[in-house]
Each structure stands twice: as structure tokens, then as C-alpha cells.
Amino acid sequence: MSRDYEPVPGQWYENLEEEESFRVLSVDEDSELVEIEYLDGDIEEIDLEAWHEMDLEHTEEPEGWSEPEEDEEEEDEDDDFDDDDEDDEDDEDDDDFDEEDEEEDR
């Protein structure tokens, strides 16, 4: 029995024939492509025609699923980088200011 679901970004599906779960990342109506991500992180684009030929069932987000860590690591690195730069600049400015104060006091 075939189930004909429309692809919804963020929704999880199970391909009953292949016994694979995936989620929809995006749907491009103009090019008629659906971008999906499998549990192992592989990303694939399929056309809407192929989508409608699949035997799909809605499913819940798999237990223990989390977003790829790359995004989180990049954000952490960016935060650390920004904080370090500001601290270094402040320290340099303080050093210059202290030296000028000492010269003026003499």
C-alpha cells in the first residue's frame, strides 16, 4: 500500500521499501527537488516524481538524533575568536595608556 505524503521540511519519514529513515531539509518547488538527510548524515536530492513513487510513512525524530556537530563547533570557535581579539586589543590599549601616564608623571 503506497502512502503519498507531501515533503515537509523538518519532517521525518521512513522509506518502507528500503527501511531507511530520513528527514526533509528543503523543498524547491521551482526545480522540483527535495533535499533529504539520512541518519548517517548523507544528504541527497531527489526529484518530486521519485518522491511520490516512494512508499513512505511519517515517523518521529529518532531517539538520540542530534544536528551535525560541525555547526556547533564553528559557532564555538567564532565565539572564542571574537572574545580573544577583544581582550588582546584591550590589553594593548591599556599598556600604551599606562606607559603614557608614567611619562607624564615624570
mmCIF file of C-alpha atoms in Angstrom:
data_model
loop_
_atom_site.group_PDB
_atom_site.id
_atom_site.type_symbol
_atom_site.label_atom_id
_atom_site.label_comp_id
_atom_site.label_asym_id
_atom_site.label_seq_id
_atom_site.Cartn_x
_atom_site.Cartn_y
_atom_site.Cartn_z
ATOM 1 C CA MET A 1 0.000 0.000 0.000
ATOM 2 C CA SER A 2 1.548 3.297 -1.092
ATOM 3 C CA ARG A 3 1.243 6.413 1.029
ATOM 4 C CA ASP A 4 1.532 9.704 -0.823
ATOM 5 C CA TYR A 5 2.838 12.354 1.567
ATOM 6 C CA GLU A 6 3.934 15.791 0.511
ATOM 7 C CA PRO A 7 7.524 16.561 1.574
ATOM 8 C CA VAL A 8 7.599 18.897 4.575
ATOM 9 C CA PRO A 9 10.920 20.434 5.698
ATOM 10 C CA GLY A 10 11.867 19.205 9.162
ATOM 11 C CA GLN A 11 9.532 16.192 8.987
ATOM 12 C CA TRP A 12 10.953 12.691 9.405
ATOM 13 C CA TYR A 13 9.897 9.853 7.087
ATOM 14 C CA GLU A 14 10.672 6.182 6.736
ATOM 15 C CA ASN A 15 11.132 4.654 3.326
ATOM 16 C CA LEU A 16 9.371 1.335 3.954
ATOM 17 C CA GLU A 17 10.905 -0.405 0.926
ATOM 18 C CA GLU A 18 14.493 0.497 1.863
ATOM 19 C CA GLU A 19 13.854 0.543 5.641
ATOM 20 C CA GLU A 20 15.684 3.880 5.925
ATOM 21 C CA SER A 21 14.694 6.928 7.941
ATOM 22 C CA PHE A 22 15.426 10.440 6.769
ATOM 23 C CA ARG A 23 14.268 13.976 7.239
ATOM 24 C CA VAL A 24 13.424 16.586 4.658
ATOM 25 C CA LEU A 25 15.824 19.517 4.664
ATOM 26 C CA SER A 26 14.231 21.592 1.912
ATOM 27 C CA VAL A 27 11.787 21.514 -0.950
ATOM 28 C CA ASP A 28 12.447 23.529 -4.103
ATOM 29 C CA GLU A 29 9.161 23.779 -5.967
ATOM 30 C CA ASP A 30 10.765 25.527 -8.959
ATOM 31 C CA SER A 31 13.296 22.799 -9.680
ATOM 32 C CA GLU A 32 11.022 20.108 -8.203
ATOM 33 C CA LEU A 33 13.783 18.796 -5.927
ATOM 34 C CA VAL A 34 13.585 17.538 -2.366
ATOM 35 C CA GLU A 35 16.757 17.616 -0.263
ATOM 36 C CA ILE A 36 16.836 14.867 2.378
ATOM 37 C CA GLU A 37 19.276 13.813 5.100
ATOM 38 C CA TYR A 38 19.680 10.216 6.232
ATOM 39 C CA LEU A 39 20.535 9.113 9.762
ATOM 40 C CA ASP A 40 24.188 8.628 8.810
ATOM 41 C CA GLY A 41 24.403 12.274 7.737
ATOM 42 C CA ASP A 42 24.368 11.615 3.987
ATOM 43 C CA ILE A 43 22.431 14.241 2.043
ATOM 44 C CA GLU A 44 20.655 13.512 -1.210
ATOM 45 C CA GLU A 45 18.449 15.383 -3.647
ATOM 46 C CA ILE A 46 15.565 13.552 -5.236
ATOM 47 C CA ASP A 47 13.008 14.849 -7.699
ATOM 48 C CA LEU A 48 9.350 15.110 -6.745
ATOM 49 C CA GLU A 49 8.396 12.353 -9.167
ATOM 50 C CA ALA A 50 10.736 9.913 -7.412
ATOM 51 C CA TRP A 51 9.425 11.183 -4.052
ATOM 52 C CA HIS A 52 5.861 10.282 -4.959
ATOM 53 C CA GLU A 53 6.924 6.800 -6.088
ATOM 54 C CA MET A 54 8.428 6.028 -2.656
ATOM 55 C CA ASP A 55 6.449 4.068 -0.058
ATOM 56 C CA LEU A 56 6.756 6.474 2.863
ATOM 57 C CA GLU A 57 5.415 6.734 6.345
ATOM 58 C CA HIS A 58 5.668 9.642 8.781
ATOM 59 C CA THR A 59 7.927 8.827 11.700
ATOM 60 C CA GLU A 60 9.204 10.555 14.813
ATOM 61 C CA GLU A 61 12.668 12.044 15.112
ATOM 62 C CA PRO A 62 14.956 9.133 16.005
ATOM 63 C CA GLU A 63 15.988 8.869 19.639
ATOM 64 C CA GLY A 64 19.438 10.288 20.205
ATOM 65 C CA TRP A 65 19.398 12.235 16.941
ATOM 66 C CA SER A 66 21.309 15.471 17.032
ATOM 67 C CA GLU A 67 22.341 18.020 14.481
ATOM 68 C CA PRO A 68 25.795 17.611 12.978
ATOM 69 C CA GLU A 69 28.443 18.903 15.376
ATOM 70 C CA GLU A 70 30.211 20.966 12.698
ATOM 71 C CA ASP A 71 27.788 23.858 13.121
ATOM 72 C CA GLU A 72 28.176 23.879 16.897
ATOM 73 C CA GLU A 73 31.979 23.704 16.682
ATOM 74 C CA GLU A 74 32.104 26.579 14.192
ATOM 75 C CA GLU A 75 29.938 28.731 16.458
ATOM 76 C CA ASP A 76 32.139 27.931 19.476
ATOM 77 C CA GLU A 77 35.299 28.737 17.532
ATOM 78 C CA ASP A 78 33.826 32.014 16.322
ATOM 79 C CA ASP A 79 32.844 32.996 19.862
ATOM 80 C CA ASP A 80 36.296 32.151 21.216
ATOM 81 C CA PHE A 81 37.997 34.028 18.402
ATOM 82 C CA ASP A 82 35.933 37.165 18.947
ATOM 83 C CA ASP A 83 36.481 37.167 22.708
ATOM 84 C CA ASP A 84 40.236 36.689 22.375
ATOM 85 C CA ASP A 85 40.598 39.515 19.875
ATOM 86 C CA GLU A 86 38.742 41.968 22.062
ATOM 87 C CA ASP A 87 40.800 41.027 25.123
ATOM 88 C CA ASP A 88 44.091 41.360 23.244
ATOM 89 C CA GLU A 89 43.171 44.778 21.888
ATOM 90 C CA ASP A 90 42.084 45.973 25.315
ATOM 91 C CA ASP A 91 45.346 44.761 26.866
ATOM 92 C CA GLU A 92 47.428 46.530 24.230
ATOM 93 C CA ASP A 93 45.490 49.758 24.699
ATOM 94 C CA ASP A 94 45.911 49.546 28.464
ATOM 95 C CA ASP A 95 49.677 49.020 28.101
ATOM 96 C CA ASP A 96 50.024 52.081 25.881
ATOM 97 C CA PHE A 97 47.949 54.163 28.230
ATOM 98 C CA ASP A 98 49.968 53.102 31.290
ATOM 99 C CA GLU A 99 53.265 53.998 29.599
ATOM 100 C CA GLU A 100 51.943 57.442 28.636
ATOM 101 C CA ASP A 101 50.747 58.062 32.196
ATOM 102 C CA GLU A 102 54.148 57.167 33.599
ATOM 103 C CA GLU A 103 55.908 59.543 31.202
ATOM 104 C CA GLU A 104 53.524 62.363 32.103
ATOM 105 C CA ASP A 105 54.054 61.773 35.838
ATOM 106 C CA ARG A 106 57.832 62.170 35.450
#
